[in-house]
Coordinates of C-alpha atoms in Angstrom, one line a residue:
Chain A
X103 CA 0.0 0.0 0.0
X104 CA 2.6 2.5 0.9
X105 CA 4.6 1.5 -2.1
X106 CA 3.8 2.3 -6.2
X107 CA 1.6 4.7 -7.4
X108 CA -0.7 6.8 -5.4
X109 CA -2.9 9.0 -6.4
X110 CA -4.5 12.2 -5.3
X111 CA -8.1 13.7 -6.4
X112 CA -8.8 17.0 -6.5
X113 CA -11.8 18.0 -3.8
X114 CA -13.7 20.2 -6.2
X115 CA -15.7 23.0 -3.9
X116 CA -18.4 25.5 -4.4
X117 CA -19.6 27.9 -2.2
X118 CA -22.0 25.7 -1.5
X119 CA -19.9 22.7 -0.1
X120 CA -18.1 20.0 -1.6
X121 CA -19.4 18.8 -4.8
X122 CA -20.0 14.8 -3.5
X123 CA -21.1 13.9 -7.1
X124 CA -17.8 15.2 -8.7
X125 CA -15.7 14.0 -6.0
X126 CA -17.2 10.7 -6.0
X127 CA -17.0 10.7 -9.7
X128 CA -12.9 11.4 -9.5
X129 CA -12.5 8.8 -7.2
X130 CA -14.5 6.4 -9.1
X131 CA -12.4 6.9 -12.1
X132 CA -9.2 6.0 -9.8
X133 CA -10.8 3.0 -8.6
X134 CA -10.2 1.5 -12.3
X135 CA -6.9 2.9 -13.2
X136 CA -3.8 1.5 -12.6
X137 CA -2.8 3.2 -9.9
X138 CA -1.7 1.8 -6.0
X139 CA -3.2 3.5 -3.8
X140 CA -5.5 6.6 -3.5
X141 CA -4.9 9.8 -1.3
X142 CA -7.8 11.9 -0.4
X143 CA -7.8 15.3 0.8
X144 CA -3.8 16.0 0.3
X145 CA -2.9 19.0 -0.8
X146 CA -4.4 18.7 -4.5
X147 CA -7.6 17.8 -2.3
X148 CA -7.6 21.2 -0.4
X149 CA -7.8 19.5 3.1
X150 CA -6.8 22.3 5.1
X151 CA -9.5 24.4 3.8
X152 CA -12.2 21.8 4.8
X153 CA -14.0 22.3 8.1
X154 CA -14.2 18.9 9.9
X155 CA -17.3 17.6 9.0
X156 CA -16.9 18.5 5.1
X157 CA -13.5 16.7 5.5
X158 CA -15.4 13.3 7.5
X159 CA -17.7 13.1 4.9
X160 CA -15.2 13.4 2.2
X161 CA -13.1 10.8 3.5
X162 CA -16.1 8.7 3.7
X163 CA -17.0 8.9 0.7
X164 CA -13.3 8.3 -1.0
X165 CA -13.5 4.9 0.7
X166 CA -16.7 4.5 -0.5
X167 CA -16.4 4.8 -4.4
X168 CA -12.5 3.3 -4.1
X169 CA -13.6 0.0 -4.4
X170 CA -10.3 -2.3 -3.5
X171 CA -8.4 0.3 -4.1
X172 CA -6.4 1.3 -0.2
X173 CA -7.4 4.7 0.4
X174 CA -5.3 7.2 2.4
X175 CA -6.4 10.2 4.2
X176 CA -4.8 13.5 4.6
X177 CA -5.1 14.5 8.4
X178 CA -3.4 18.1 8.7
X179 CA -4.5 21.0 10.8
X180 CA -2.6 23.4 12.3
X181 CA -3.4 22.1 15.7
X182 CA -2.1 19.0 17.7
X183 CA -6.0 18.5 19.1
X184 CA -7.4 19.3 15.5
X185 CA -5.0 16.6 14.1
X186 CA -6.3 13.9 16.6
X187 CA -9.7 14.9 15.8
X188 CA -9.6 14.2 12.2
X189 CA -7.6 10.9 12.6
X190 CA -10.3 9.6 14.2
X191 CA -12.6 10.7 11.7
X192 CA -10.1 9.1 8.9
X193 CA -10.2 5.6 11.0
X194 CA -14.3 5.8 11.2
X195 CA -14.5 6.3 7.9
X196 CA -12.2 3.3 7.0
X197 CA -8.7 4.6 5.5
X198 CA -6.1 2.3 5.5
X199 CA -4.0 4.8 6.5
X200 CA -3.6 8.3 7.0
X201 CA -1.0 11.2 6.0
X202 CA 0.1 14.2 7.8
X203 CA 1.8 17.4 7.5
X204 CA 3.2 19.6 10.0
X205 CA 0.8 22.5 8.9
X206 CA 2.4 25.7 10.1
X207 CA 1.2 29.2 11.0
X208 CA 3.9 30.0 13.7
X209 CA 7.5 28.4 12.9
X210 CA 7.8 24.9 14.2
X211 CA 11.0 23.8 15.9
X212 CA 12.1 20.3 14.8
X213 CA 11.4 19.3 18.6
X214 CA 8.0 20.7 17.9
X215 CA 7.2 19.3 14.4
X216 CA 8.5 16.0 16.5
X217 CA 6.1 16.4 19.3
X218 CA 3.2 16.2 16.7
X219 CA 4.5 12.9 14.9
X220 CA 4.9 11.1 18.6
X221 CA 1.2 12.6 19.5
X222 CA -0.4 11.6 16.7
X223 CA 1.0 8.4 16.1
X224 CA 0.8 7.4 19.9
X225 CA -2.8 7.8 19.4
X226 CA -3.4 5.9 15.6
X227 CA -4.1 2.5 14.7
X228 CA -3.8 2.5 11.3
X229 CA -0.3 3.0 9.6
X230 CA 0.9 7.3 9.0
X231 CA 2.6 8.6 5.7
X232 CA 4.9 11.6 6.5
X233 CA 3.8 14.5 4.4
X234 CA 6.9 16.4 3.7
X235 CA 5.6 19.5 1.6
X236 CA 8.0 22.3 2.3
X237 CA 6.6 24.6 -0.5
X238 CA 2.8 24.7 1.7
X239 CA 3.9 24.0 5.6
X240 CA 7.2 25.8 5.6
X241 CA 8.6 23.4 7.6
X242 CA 12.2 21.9 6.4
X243 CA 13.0 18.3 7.5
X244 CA 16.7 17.7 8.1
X245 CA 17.4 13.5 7.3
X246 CA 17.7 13.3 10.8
X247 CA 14.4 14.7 11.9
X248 CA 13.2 12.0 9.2
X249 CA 15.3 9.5 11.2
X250 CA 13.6 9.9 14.2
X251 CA 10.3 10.6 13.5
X252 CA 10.8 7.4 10.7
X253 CA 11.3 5.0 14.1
X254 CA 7.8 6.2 15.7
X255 CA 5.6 2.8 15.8
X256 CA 3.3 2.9 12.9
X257 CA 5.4 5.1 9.8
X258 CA 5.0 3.2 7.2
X259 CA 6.1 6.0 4.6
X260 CA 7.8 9.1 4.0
X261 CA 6.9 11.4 1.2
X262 CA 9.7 13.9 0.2
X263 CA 10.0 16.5 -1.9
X264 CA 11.3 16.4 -5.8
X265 CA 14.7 17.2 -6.1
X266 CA 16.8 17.6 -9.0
X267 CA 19.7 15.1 -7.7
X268 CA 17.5 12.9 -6.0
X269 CA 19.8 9.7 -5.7
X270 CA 22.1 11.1 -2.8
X271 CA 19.6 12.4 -0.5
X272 CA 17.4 8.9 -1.4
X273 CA 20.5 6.6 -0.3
X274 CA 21.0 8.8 2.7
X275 CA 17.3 8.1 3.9
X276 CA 17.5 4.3 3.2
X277 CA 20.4 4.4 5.4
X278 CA 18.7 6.7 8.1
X279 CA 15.2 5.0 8.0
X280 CA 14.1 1.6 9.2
X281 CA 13.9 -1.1 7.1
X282 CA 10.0 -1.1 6.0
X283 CA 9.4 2.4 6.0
X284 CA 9.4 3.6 2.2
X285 CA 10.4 6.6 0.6
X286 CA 8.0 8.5 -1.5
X287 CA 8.3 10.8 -3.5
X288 CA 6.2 13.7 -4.4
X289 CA 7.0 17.0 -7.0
X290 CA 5.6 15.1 -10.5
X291 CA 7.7 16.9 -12.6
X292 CA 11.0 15.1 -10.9
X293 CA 9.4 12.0 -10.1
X294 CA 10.6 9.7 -12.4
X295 CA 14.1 10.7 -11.4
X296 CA 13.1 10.3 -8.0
X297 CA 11.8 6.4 -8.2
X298 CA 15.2 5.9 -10.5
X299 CA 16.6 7.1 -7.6
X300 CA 15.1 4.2 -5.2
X301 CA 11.8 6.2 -4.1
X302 CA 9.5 3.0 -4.0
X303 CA 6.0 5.7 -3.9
X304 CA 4.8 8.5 -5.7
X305 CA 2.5 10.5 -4.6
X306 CA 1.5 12.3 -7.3
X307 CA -0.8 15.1 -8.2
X308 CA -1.1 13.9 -11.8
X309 CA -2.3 10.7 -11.4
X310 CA -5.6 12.2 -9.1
X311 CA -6.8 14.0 -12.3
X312 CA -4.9 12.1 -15.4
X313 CA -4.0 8.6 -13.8
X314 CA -3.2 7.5 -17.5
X315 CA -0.6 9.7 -18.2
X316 CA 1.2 9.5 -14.3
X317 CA 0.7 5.6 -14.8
X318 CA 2.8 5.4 -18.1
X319 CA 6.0 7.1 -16.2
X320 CA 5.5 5.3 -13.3
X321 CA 5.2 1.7 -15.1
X322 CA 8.5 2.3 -16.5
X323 CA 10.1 3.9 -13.6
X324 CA 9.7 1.6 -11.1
X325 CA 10.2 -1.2 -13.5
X326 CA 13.8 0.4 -13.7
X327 CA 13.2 1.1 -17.5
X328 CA 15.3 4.6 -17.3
X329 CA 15.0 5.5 -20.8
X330 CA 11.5 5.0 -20.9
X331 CA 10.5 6.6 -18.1
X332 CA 12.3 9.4 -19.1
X333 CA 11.4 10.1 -22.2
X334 CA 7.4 9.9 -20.7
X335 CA 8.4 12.3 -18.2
X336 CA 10.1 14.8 -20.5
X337 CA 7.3 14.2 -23.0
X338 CA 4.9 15.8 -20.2
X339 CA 7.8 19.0 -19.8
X340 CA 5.0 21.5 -21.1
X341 CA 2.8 20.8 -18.0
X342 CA 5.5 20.3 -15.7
X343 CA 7.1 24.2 -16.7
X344 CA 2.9 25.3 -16.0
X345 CA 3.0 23.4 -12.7
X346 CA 6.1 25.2 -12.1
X347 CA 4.4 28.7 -12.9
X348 CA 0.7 28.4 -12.1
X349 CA 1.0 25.5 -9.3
X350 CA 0.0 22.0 -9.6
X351 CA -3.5 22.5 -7.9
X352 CA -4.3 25.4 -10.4
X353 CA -3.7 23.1 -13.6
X354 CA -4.7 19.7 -13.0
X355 CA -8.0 21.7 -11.6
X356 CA -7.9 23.1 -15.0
X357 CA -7.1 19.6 -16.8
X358 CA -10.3 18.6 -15.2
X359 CA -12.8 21.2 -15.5
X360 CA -11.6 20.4 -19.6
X361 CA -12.0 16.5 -19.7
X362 CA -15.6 17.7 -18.0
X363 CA -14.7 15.6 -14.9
X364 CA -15.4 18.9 -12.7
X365 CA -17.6 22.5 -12.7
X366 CA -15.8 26.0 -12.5
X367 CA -15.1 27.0 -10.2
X368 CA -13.8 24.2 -8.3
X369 CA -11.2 25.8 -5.7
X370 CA -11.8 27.1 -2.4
X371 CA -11.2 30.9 -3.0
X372 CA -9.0 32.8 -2.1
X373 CA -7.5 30.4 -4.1
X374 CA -8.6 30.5 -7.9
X375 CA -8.4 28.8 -10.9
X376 CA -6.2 29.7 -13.8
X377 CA -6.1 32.9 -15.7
X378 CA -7.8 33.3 -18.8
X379 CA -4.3 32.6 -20.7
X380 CA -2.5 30.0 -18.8
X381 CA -6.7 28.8 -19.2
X382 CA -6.5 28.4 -22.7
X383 CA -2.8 26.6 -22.2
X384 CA -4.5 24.2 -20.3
X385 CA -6.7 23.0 -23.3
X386 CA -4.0 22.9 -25.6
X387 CA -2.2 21.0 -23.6
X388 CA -4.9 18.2 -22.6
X389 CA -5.3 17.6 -27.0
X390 CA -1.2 17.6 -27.4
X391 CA 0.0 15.4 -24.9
X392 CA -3.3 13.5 -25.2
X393 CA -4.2 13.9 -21.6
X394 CA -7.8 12.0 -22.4
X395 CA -7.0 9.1 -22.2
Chain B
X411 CA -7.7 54.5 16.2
X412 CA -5.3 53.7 14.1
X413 CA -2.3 55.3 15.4
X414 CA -0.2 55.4 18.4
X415 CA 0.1 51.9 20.0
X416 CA -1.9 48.8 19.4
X417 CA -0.9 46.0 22.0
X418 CA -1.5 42.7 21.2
X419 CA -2.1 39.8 23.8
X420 CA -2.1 36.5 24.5
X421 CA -4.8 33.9 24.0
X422 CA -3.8 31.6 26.8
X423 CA -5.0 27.9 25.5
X424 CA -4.9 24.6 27.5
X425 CA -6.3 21.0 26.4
X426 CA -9.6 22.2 27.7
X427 CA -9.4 25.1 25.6
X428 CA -9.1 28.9 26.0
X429 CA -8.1 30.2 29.6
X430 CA -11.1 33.0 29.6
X431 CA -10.3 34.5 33.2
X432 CA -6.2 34.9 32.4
X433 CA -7.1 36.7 28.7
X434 CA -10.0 38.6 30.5
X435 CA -7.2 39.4 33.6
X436 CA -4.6 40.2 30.2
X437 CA -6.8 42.4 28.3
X438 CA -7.6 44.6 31.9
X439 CA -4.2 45.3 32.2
X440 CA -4.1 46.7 29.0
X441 CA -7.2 48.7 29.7
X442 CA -5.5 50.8 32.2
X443 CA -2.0 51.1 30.5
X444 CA -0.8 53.4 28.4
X445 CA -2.1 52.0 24.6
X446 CA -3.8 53.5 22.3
X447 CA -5.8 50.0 20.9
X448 CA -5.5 46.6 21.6
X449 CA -5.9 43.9 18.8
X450 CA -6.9 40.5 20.2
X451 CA -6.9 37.4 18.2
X452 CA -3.6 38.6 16.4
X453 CA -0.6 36.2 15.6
X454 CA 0.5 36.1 19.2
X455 CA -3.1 35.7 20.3
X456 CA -3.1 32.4 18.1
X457 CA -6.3 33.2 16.3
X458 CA -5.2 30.8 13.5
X459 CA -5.3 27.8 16.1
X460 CA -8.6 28.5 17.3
X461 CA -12.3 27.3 16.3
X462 CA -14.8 29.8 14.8
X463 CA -16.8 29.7 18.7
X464 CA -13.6 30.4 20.4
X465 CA -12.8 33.1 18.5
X466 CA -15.9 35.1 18.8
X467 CA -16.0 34.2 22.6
X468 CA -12.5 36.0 22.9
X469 CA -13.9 38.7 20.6
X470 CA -16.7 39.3 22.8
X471 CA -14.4 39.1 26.1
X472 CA -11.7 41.8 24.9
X473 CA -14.6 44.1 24.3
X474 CA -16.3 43.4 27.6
X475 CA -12.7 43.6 29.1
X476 CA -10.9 46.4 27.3
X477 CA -13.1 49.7 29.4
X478 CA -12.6 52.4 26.8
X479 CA -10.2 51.1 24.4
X480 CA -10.9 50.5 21.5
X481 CA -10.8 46.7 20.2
X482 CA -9.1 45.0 17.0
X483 CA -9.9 41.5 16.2
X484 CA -7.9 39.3 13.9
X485 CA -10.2 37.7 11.4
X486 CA -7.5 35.7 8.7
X487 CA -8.2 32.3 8.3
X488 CA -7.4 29.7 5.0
X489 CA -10.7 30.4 3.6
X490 CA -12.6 33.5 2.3
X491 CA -15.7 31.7 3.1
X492 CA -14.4 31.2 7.2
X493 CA -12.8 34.7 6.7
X494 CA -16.3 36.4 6.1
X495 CA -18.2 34.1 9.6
X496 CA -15.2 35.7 11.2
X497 CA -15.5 39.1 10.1
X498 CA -19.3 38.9 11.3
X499 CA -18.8 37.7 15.0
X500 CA -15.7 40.6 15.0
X501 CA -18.5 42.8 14.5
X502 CA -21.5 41.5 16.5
X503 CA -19.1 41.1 19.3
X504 CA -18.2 45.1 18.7
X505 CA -15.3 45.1 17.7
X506 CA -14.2 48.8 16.6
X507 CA -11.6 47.1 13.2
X508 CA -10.6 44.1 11.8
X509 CA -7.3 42.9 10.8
X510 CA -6.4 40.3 8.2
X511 CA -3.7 38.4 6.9
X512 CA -4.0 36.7 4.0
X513 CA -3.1 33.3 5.7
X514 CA -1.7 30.5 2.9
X515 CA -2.0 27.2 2.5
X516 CA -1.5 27.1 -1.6
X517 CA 1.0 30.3 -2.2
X518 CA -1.1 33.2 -3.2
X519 CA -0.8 35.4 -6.6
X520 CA -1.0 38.7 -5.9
X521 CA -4.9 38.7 -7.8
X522 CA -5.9 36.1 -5.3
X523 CA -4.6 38.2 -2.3
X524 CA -6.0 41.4 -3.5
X525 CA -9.3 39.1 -4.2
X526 CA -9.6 38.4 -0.7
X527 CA -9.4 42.1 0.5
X528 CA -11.9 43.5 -2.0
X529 CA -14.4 40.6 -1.3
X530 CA -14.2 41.6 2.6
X531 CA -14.0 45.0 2.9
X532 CA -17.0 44.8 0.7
X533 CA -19.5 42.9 3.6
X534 CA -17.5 44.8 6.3
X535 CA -18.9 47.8 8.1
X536 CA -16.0 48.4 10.3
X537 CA -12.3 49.4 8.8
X538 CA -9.5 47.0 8.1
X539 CA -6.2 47.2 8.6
X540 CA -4.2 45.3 6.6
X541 CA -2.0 42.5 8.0
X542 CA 1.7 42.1 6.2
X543 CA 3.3 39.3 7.8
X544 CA 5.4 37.3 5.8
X545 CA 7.1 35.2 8.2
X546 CA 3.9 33.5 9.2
X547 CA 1.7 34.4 5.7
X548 CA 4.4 33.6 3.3
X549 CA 2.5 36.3 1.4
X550 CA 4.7 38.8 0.1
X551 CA 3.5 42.8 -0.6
X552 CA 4.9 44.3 -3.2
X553 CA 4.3 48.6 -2.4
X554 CA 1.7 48.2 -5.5
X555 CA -0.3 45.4 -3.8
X556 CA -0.2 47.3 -0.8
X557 CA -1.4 50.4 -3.0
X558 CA -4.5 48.7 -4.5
X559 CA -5.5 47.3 -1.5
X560 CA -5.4 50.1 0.5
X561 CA -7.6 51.8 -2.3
X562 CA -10.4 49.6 -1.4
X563 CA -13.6 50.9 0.9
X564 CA -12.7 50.7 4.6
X565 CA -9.1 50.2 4.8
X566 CA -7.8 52.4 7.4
X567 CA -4.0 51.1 8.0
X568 CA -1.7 48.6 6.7
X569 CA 0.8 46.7 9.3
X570 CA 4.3 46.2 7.5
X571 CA 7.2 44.3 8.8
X572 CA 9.8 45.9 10.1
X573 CA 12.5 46.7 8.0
X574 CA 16.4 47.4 9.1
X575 CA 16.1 50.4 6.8
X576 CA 12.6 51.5 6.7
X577 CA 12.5 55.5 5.8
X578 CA 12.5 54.4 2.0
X579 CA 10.0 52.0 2.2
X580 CA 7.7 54.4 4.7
X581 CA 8.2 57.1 2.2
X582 CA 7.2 55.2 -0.9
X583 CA 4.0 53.6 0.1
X584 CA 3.0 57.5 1.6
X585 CA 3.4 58.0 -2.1
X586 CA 1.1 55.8 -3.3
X587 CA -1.3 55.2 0.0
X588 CA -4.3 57.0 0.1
X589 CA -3.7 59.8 2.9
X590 CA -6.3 58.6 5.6
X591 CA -4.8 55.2 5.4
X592 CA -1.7 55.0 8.5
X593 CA 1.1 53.0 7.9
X594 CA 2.0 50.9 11.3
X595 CA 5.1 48.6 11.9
X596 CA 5.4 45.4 13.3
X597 CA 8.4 43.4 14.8
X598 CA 8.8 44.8 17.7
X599 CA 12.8 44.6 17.5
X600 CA 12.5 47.6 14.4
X601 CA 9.8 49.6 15.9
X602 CA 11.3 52.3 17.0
X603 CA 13.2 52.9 14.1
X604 CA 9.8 52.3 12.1
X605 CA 8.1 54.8 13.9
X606 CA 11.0 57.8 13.8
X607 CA 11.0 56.7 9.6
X608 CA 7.2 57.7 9.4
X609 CA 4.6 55.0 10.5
X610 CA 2.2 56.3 12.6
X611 CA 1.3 53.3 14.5
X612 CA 2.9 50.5 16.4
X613 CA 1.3 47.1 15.9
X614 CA 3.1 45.7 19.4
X615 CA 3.6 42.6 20.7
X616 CA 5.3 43.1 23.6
X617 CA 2.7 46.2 24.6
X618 CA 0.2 42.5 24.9
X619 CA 2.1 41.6 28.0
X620 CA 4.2 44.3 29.0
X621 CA 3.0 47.4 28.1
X622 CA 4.7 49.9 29.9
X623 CA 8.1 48.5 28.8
X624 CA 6.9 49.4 24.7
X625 CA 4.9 52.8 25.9
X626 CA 8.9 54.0 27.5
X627 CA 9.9 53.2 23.6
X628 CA 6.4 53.9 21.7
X629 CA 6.2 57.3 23.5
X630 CA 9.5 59.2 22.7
X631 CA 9.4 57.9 19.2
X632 CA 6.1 59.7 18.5
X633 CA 6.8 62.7 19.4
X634 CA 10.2 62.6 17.7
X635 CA 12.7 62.3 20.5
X636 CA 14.8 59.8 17.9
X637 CA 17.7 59.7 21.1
X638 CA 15.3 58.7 24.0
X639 CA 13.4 55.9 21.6
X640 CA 16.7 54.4 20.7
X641 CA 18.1 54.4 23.7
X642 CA 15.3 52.6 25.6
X643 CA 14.7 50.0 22.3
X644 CA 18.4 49.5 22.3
X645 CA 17.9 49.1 26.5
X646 CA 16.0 45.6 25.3
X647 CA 18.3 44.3 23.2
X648 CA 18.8 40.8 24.6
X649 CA 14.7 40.7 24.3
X650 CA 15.7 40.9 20.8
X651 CA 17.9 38.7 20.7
X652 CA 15.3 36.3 22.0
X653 CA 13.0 37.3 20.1
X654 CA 14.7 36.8 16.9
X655 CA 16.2 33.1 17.8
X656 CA 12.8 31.5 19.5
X657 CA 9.9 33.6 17.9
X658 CA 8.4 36.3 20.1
X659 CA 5.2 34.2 20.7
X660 CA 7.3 32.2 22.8
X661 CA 8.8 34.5 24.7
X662 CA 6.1 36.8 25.6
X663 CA 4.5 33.4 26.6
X664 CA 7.5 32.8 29.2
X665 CA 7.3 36.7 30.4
X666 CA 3.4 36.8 31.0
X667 CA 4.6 32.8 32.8
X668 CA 7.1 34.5 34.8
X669 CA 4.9 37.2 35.6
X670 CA 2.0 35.3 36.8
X671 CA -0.2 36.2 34.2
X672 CA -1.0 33.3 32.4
X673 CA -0.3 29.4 33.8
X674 CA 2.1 26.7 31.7
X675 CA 1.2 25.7 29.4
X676 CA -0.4 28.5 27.6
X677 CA 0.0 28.0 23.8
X678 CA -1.7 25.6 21.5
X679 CA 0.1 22.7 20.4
X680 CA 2.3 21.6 18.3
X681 CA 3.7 25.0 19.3
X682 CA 5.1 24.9 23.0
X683 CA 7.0 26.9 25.3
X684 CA 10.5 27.8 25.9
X685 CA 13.0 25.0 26.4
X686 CA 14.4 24.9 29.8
X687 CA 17.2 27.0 29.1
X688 CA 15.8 29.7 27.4
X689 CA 13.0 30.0 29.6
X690 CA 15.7 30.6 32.1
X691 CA 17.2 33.5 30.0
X692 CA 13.1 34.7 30.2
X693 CA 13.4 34.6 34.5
X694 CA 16.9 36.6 34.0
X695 CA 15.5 38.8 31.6
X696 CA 12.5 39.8 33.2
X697 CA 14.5 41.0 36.4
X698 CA 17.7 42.7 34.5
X699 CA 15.6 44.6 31.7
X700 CA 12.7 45.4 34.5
X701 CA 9.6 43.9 32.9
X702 CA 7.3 43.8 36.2
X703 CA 6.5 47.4 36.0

């Protein structure tokens, strides 16, 4: 479960709530492509702008409309009692595991950002995904606040961020990390260079909206097929240099409002969707890379 | 209003959840010291940690508490949607302003930020200042952001970072501000040299637990006396220090611990206290720079 490739839906909002039926429908689609795992409410699924209940229900209905598929459930908040709450609420509604990120408003110290991990995991029963995100929590993890917060009963995974020369800091993990804790990693544009590197996840934005598309690098990656996986990846560059500009959530919730999976708008404002240019990139895009499939 | 010295306290939080008689005792001290506002539910009143009902019971408990002064409460959260239930409880519970951050999750663009503002100041009948703190927003002003916010209905200051040299910066958003609209500094360490470069008002931390200490430096700034304000900010330089190397939440924690203000622990976890040894330098501190006035 906590190896391969995981996916994570979008959580398409209005300002009425979440839209179930869309959500539902995203989901469903995962449920029959070839990916690992699925991840609701990670970043790509908004969770931190989700009040609790919207969030319970969401995760109830990811398990729901997963089928087999192992769901995971993103369980951030900025507070230590918050964080407790919704693991709970992830466990009731039957995730197989859940995945948390040291949300930050005030800067955490690594004893602090620690504190969290030994709370929350003292209090789980279902196996935790470190969410390493640097770009939205602010928080930087040294390989030794990995280490120790890897040996805390229950990590099963640790999701890191792309990096350009991903094989040192990979093989300095492996070394630092138990045994059957994996390495994940997350940043799409870089991850087929990180599972060539010995990242046995990725949890990918990609694969949430376009599962097709993340599923032909990642068939080839982690079969150890470099040139293949390569040339996928770098086939994909146009939407990787828009992630870059725009941000992932911004585009893939672009990619689906085109393929008609989801209604705009579909972020949780302030946030908002593309601008009318980078709009229009977007549907070029989808019919050149063939992002339809 | 919206000049002179705003002091921002505490929220004292324990597992059971806010510590009303400590913030209603905090807030009464401010009422009869020398400030010229105070702003509850700012960063170092954790308002991002707390739940919509806490926040408007603290609202409604500065007001109740705060005699004459005139009350600010912080309204920022994730969403626009929690942003605008905020903005109404401020109000109902009488608060005299708002102030908002643009609090991030996903990073901004500068047409989501100023889409926040305008879509708030349009269903507020209070005025706004407007909250520029990038260590904790990870929003960054540029002087025309600032410009084309403050040009919206009802914004009455904008809080800036301090800066090390801030008479250019001061100078050029005077230039493009509209003239009811005060600029006020933040951070405490810079204030002093804030105020004497042209901001008319002093968004204070310190003043939240020890107010006379930032009146002796808020005072002689205002009316000019560049030698006296100096003196007496350079007089708390190891509070600086501190400051700078723990975050000032955590230290005005320990000084309203040390002075019997509030009981340990006080802040809202993950975030905690002092370790021992700086809370130490706190019980040192307190008695060398003399804080119990």
């Amino acid at each position: 479960m906590f190896t391969g490739l995981s996916a994570f839906p979008l959580t398409p909002v209005t300002d009425r709530g979440v839209d179930e039926a869309a959500f539902a429908g995203l989901v469903e689609r995962l449920a029959t492509a070839p990916v690992d795992s699925i991840t609701a409410l990670g970043s790509t699924g908004s969770y931190p702008y989700l009040d609790r209940a919207e969030r319970a229900r969401v995760a109830r209905l990811a398990v729901r409309h997963a089928g087999d598929v192992p769901v995971l459930v993103g369980i951030g908040a900025l507070r230590t009692r918050e964080v407790l709450a919704l693991a709970e609420d992830a466990q009731e509604a039957g995730a197989a595991g859940v995945l948390l990120a040291p949300v930050s408003y005030q800067a955490l110290t690594d004893e602090e950002v620690f504190g969290l991990y030994a709370e929350v995991t003292a209090a789980l029963s279902v196996p935790l995904v470190v969410y390493d995100n640097p770009g939205t929590t602010h928080v930087t993890f040294t390989d030794e606040l990995h280490a120790r917060i890897a040996a805390l009963p229950g990590v099963a995974s640790v999701k890191i961020p792309g990096v350009a020369e991903p094989a040192a800091r990979v093989s300095r993990l492996h070394g630092l990390l138990p045994d059957p804790v994996t390495i994940g990693v997350a940043g799409d544009p870089l991850a087929a260079a990180g599972i060539l590197a010995g990242c046995r996840a990725w949890y990918s934005v990609l694969a949430g909206t376009v599962p097709e598309a993340a599923a032909a690098i990642a068939r080839p990656a982690f079969a150890g097929d470099a040139a293949a996986a390569t040339a996928e990846s770098d086939r994909l560059a146009p939407l990787w240099e828009l992630f870059g500009r725009c941000g992932s959530l911004r585009v893939v919730s672009a990619i689906a409002e085109e393929l008609g999976l989801v209604a705009h708008p579909n972020l949780p404002r302030p946030v908002r969707g593309l601008p009318p240019a980078e709009r229009a990139e977007v549907t070029r895009l989808v019919a050149e890379l063939d992002l339809r499939r």
